[in-house]
Amino acid sequence: NYGDYDTSTLDNKFVKIVVINKNDLFTFDRFVDRIQNRNIHELKIQENFSEFIGQNVEDDNISMDDTSTLLNSYVDNVETELDKDRIKKEMLWFLVGSLLLSAITLLLFFRSIPATLMSLAVVAMGVIWSFGTMVLMGQKITLLTALIPPLVVVIGIPNCIYFLNKYHTAYKETNDRSAAIIQMVSKMGIVTLFCNITAAIGFFVFALTKSPLLKEFGWVSGINIMALFFISLFFIPPVLSYLKPPSQKHVKYLENKY
């Protein structure tokens, strides 16, 4: 029983876990976390991959290092980075990279710092919501769920572009900020809703699979894609009502033929 095992007995030791049959992935991950939080020298997990490569493979063909060989390997070359640290770094790089590319694209497209900051605020709230959703659902950060924050960024930015583009188009026609905001919500609200629904359905499909990792990814990504729509709908119009009306340089891109 993973939950009843006393991991304190592993302190100041080299630990090797040989996995033969892993039925409950979530409980196993929590067990591994408990071991990693102890004062151990190093942790090695050796898994049996027969379930992935088929039943025709004989057990004798799957070789595992014995404990002495494993310990010698650790003494010669001890790894200092754990998987969690690598996931954190990859999450940071993906998130920062997607935010920077989105900010540059918005700034070049709309030529407006307030519009760019407003769009980044929308996706920032979406990223915070994604982490909150994972905590509320009791899910851990895995290699798949680590991709959800950048995914929220790249899906949230088009929402902002749709709304801002319609706002600029309507303002250029009416020269009235309030009328432009009303037209933006009435015209693009339903369009953005259906765009987010179709994207969310595509990710919700993963929740129908038998893989626990894909189920977690499907639920969290689908819920947060829909949350992005409501964040955009309830945040962008009030902010635009307080910002200055777009100037000529902000709507100049509407005159481009391409």
mmCIF file of N, CA, C and O in Angstrom, residues 118-130 133 152 156 159-160 163 192 196 223-239:
data_model
loop_
_atom_site.group_PDB
_atom_site.id
_atom_site.type_symbol
_atom_site.label_atom_id
_atom_site.label_comp_id
_atom_site.label_asym_id
_atom_site.label_seq_id
_atom_site.Cartn_x
_atom_site.Cartn_y
_atom_site.Cartn_z
ATOM 1 N N MET A 118 -3.740 45.013 -22.082
ATOM 2 C CA MET A 118 -5.062 44.475 -21.767
ATOM 3 C C MET A 118 -5.175 43.025 -22.225
ATOM 4 O O MET A 118 -5.707 42.160 -21.498
ATOM 5 N N SER A 119 -4.670 42.727 -23.415
ATOM 6 C CA SER A 119 -4.718 41.360 -23.923
ATOM 7 C C SER A 119 -3.862 40.423 -23.069
ATOM 8 O O SER A 119 -4.258 39.289 -22.775
ATOM 9 N N LEU A 120 -2.680 40.899 -22.659
ATOM 10 C CA LEU A 120 -1.824 40.086 -21.798
ATOM 11 C C LEU A 120 -2.462 39.861 -20.438
ATOM 12 O O LEU A 120 -2.273 38.802 -19.821
ATOM 13 N N ALA A 121 -3.224 40.850 -19.946
ATOM 14 C CA ALA A 121 -3.925 40.672 -18.674
ATOM 15 C C ALA A 121 -4.984 39.588 -18.781
ATOM 16 O O ALA A 121 -5.195 38.811 -17.841
ATOM 17 N N VAL A 122 -5.650 39.511 -19.933
ATOM 18 C CA VAL A 122 -6.669 38.476 -20.142
ATOM 19 C C VAL A 122 -6.044 37.081 -20.066
ATOM 20 O O VAL A 122 -6.536 36.199 -19.354
ATOM 21 N N VAL A 123 -4.942 36.882 -20.794
ATOM 22 C CA VAL A 123 -4.319 35.558 -20.788
ATOM 23 C C VAL A 123 -3.650 35.272 -19.451
ATOM 24 O O VAL A 123 -3.578 34.106 -19.030
ATOM 25 N N ALA A 124 -3.165 36.305 -18.759
ATOM 26 C CA ALA A 124 -2.582 36.087 -17.432
ATOM 27 C C ALA A 124 -3.638 35.574 -16.458
ATOM 28 O O ALA A 124 -3.381 34.658 -15.665
ATOM 29 N N MET A 125 -4.834 36.151 -16.514
ATOM 30 C CA MET A 125 -5.923 35.640 -15.675
ATOM 31 C C MET A 125 -6.295 34.225 -16.064
ATOM 32 O O MET A 125 -6.606 33.387 -15.202
ATOM 33 N N GLY A 126 -6.250 33.930 -17.360
ATOM 34 C CA GLY A 126 -6.535 32.572 -17.800
ATOM 35 C C GLY A 126 -5.516 31.572 -17.288
ATOM 36 O O GLY A 126 -5.867 30.453 -16.897
ATOM 37 N N VAL A 127 -4.233 31.963 -17.259
ATOM 38 C CA VAL A 127 -3.183 31.088 -16.742
ATOM 39 C C VAL A 127 -3.389 30.832 -15.250
ATOM 40 O O VAL A 127 -3.254 29.692 -14.766
ATOM 41 N N ILE A 128 -3.725 31.888 -14.500
ATOM 42 C CA ILE A 128 -3.981 31.724 -13.065
ATOM 43 C C ILE A 128 -5.164 30.799 -12.834
ATOM 44 O O ILE A 128 -5.150 29.934 -11.947
ATOM 45 N N TRP A 129 -6.214 30.966 -13.643
ATOM 46 C CA TRP A 129 -7.380 30.092 -13.541
ATOM 47 C C TRP A 129 -7.012 28.641 -13.839
ATOM 48 O O TRP A 129 -7.566 27.709 -13.226
ATOM 49 N N SER A 130 -6.098 28.431 -14.784
ATOM 50 C CA SER A 130 -5.720 27.057 -15.136
ATOM 51 C C SER A 130 -5.036 26.363 -13.965
ATOM 52 O O SER A 130 -5.316 25.190 -13.675
ATOM 53 N N THR A 133 -7.678 25.650 -11.369
ATOM 54 C CA THR A 133 -8.518 24.510 -11.748
ATOM 55 C C THR A 133 -7.837 23.195 -11.422
ATOM 56 O O THR A 133 -8.471 22.251 -10.924
ATOM 57 N N VAL A 152 -3.281 28.127 -22.999
ATOM 58 C CA VAL A 152 -4.217 29.187 -22.643
ATOM 59 C C VAL A 152 -3.802 30.508 -23.292
ATOM 60 O O VAL A 152 -4.653 31.279 -23.764
ATOM 61 N N GLY A 156 -6.104 32.339 -25.906
ATOM 62 C CA GLY A 156 -6.688 33.576 -25.389
ATOM 63 C C GLY A 156 -6.372 34.798 -26.228
ATOM 64 O O GLY A 156 -7.204 35.711 -26.343
ATOM 65 N N ASN A 159 -8.874 35.527 -29.017
ATOM 66 C CA ASN A 159 -10.090 36.136 -28.476
ATOM 67 C C ASN A 159 -9.954 37.650 -28.413
ATOM 68 O O ASN A 159 -10.854 38.400 -28.811
ATOM 69 N N CYS A 160 -8.811 38.094 -27.895
ATOM 70 C CA CYS A 160 -8.578 39.539 -27.777
ATOM 71 C C CYS A 160 -8.488 40.194 -29.145
ATOM 72 O O CYS A 160 -8.994 41.315 -29.342
ATOM 73 N N PHE A 163 -12.050 40.648 -30.632
ATOM 74 C CA PHE A 163 -12.778 41.749 -30.005
ATOM 75 C C PHE A 163 -12.188 43.100 -30.390
ATOM 76 O O PHE A 163 -12.934 44.040 -30.738
ATOM 77 N N THR A 192 -16.904 34.444 -31.035
ATOM 78 C CA THR A 192 -15.857 33.982 -30.131
ATOM 79 C C THR A 192 -16.336 32.819 -29.284
ATOM 80 O O THR A 192 -15.571 31.887 -28.988
ATOM 81 N N ASN A 196 -14.480 29.143 -29.160
ATOM 82 C CA ASN A 196 -13.987 28.533 -27.933
ATOM 83 C C ASN A 196 -14.674 27.195 -27.655
ATOM 84 O O ASN A 196 -14.058 26.271 -27.122
ATOM 85 N N ILE A 223 -11.998 22.994 -19.744
ATOM 86 C CA ILE A 223 -12.635 23.943 -18.812
ATOM 87 C C ILE A 223 -12.016 25.321 -18.928
ATOM 88 O O ILE A 223 -12.722 26.346 -18.950
ATOM 89 N N ASN A 224 -10.715 25.387 -19.022
ATOM 90 C CA ASN A 224 -10.056 26.699 -19.050
ATOM 91 C C ASN A 224 -10.197 27.398 -20.396
ATOM 92 O O ASN A 224 -10.147 28.639 -20.446
ATOM 93 N N ILE A 225 -10.365 26.661 -21.464
ATOM 94 C CA ILE A 225 -10.642 27.308 -22.755
ATOM 95 C C ILE A 225 -11.988 28.016 -22.703
ATOM 96 O O ILE A 225 -12.142 29.136 -23.198
ATOM 97 N N MET A 226 -12.989 27.371 -22.083
ATOM 98 C CA MET A 226 -14.291 28.021 -21.925
ATOM 99 C C MET A 226 -14.207 29.190 -20.945
ATOM 100 O O MET A 226 -14.870 30.222 -21.130
ATOM 101 N N ALA A 227 -13.391 29.041 -19.909
ATOM 102 C CA ALA A 227 -13.222 30.146 -18.956
ATOM 103 C C ALA A 227 -12.613 31.366 -19.639
ATOM 104 O O ALA A 227 -12.932 32.512 -19.280
ATOM 105 N N LEU A 228 -11.743 31.127 -20.625
ATOM 106 C CA LEU A 228 -11.128 32.241 -21.355
ATOM 107 C C LEU A 228 -12.168 33.106 -22.039
ATOM 108 O O LEU A 228 -12.025 34.341 -22.097
ATOM 109 N N PHE A 229 -13.205 32.479 -22.575
ATOM 110 C CA PHE A 229 -14.243 33.256 -23.253
ATOM 111 C C PHE A 229 -14.920 34.219 -22.276
ATOM 112 O O PHE A 229 -15.118 35.403 -22.599
ATOM 113 N N PHE A 230 -15.283 33.730 -21.106
ATOM 114 C CA PHE A 230 -15.978 34.576 -20.133
ATOM 115 C C PHE A 230 -15.045 35.651 -19.566
ATOM 116 O O PHE A 230 -15.480 36.773 -19.294
ATOM 117 N N ILE A 231 -13.757 35.326 -19.408
ATOM 118 C CA ILE A 231 -12.798 36.338 -18.972
ATOM 119 C C ILE A 231 -12.716 37.454 -20.008
ATOM 120 O O ILE A 231 -12.736 38.640 -19.670
ATOM 121 N N SER A 232 -12.622 37.077 -21.278
ATOM 122 C CA SER A 232 -12.544 38.076 -22.351
ATOM 123 C C SER A 232 -13.825 38.908 -22.424
ATOM 124 O O SER A 232 -13.771 40.132 -22.568
ATOM 125 N N LEU A 233 -14.964 38.236 -22.309
ATOM 126 C CA LEU A 233 -16.245 38.926 -22.464
ATOM 127 C C LEU A 233 -16.501 39.919 -21.337
ATOM 128 O O LEU A 233 -17.022 41.018 -21.571
ATOM 129 N N PHE A 234 -16.139 39.563 -20.116
ATOM 130 C CA PHE A 234 -16.435 40.412 -18.959
ATOM 131 C C PHE A 234 -15.305 41.382 -18.611
ATOM 132 O O PHE A 234 -15.497 42.280 -17.782
ATOM 133 N N PHE A 235 -14.134 41.211 -19.226
ATOM 134 C CA PHE A 235 -13.002 42.080 -18.894
ATOM 135 C C PHE A 235 -12.728 43.127 -19.968
ATOM 136 O O PHE A 235 -12.502 44.305 -19.666
ATOM 137 N N ILE A 236 -12.763 42.710 -21.248
ATOM 138 C CA ILE A 236 -12.367 43.616 -22.320
ATOM 139 C C ILE A 236 -13.315 44.811 -22.480
ATOM 140 O O ILE A 236 -12.845 45.962 -22.546
ATOM 141 N N PRO A 237 -14.644 44.619 -22.571
ATOM 142 C CA PRO A 237 -15.522 45.787 -22.752
ATOM 143 C C PRO A 237 -15.408 46.842 -21.649
ATOM 144 O O PRO A 237 -15.307 48.036 -21.975
ATOM 145 N N PRO A 238 -15.401 46.493 -20.352
ATOM 146 C CA PRO A 238 -15.244 47.544 -19.331
ATOM 147 C C PRO A 238 -13.916 48.279 -19.435
ATOM 148 O O PRO A 238 -13.873 49.501 -19.236
ATOM 149 N N VAL A 239 -12.839 47.545 -19.740
ATOM 150 C CA VAL A 239 -11.534 48.206 -19.855
ATOM 151 C C VAL A 239 -11.529 49.176 -21.033
ATOM 152 O O VAL A 239 -11.014 50.298 -20.929
#
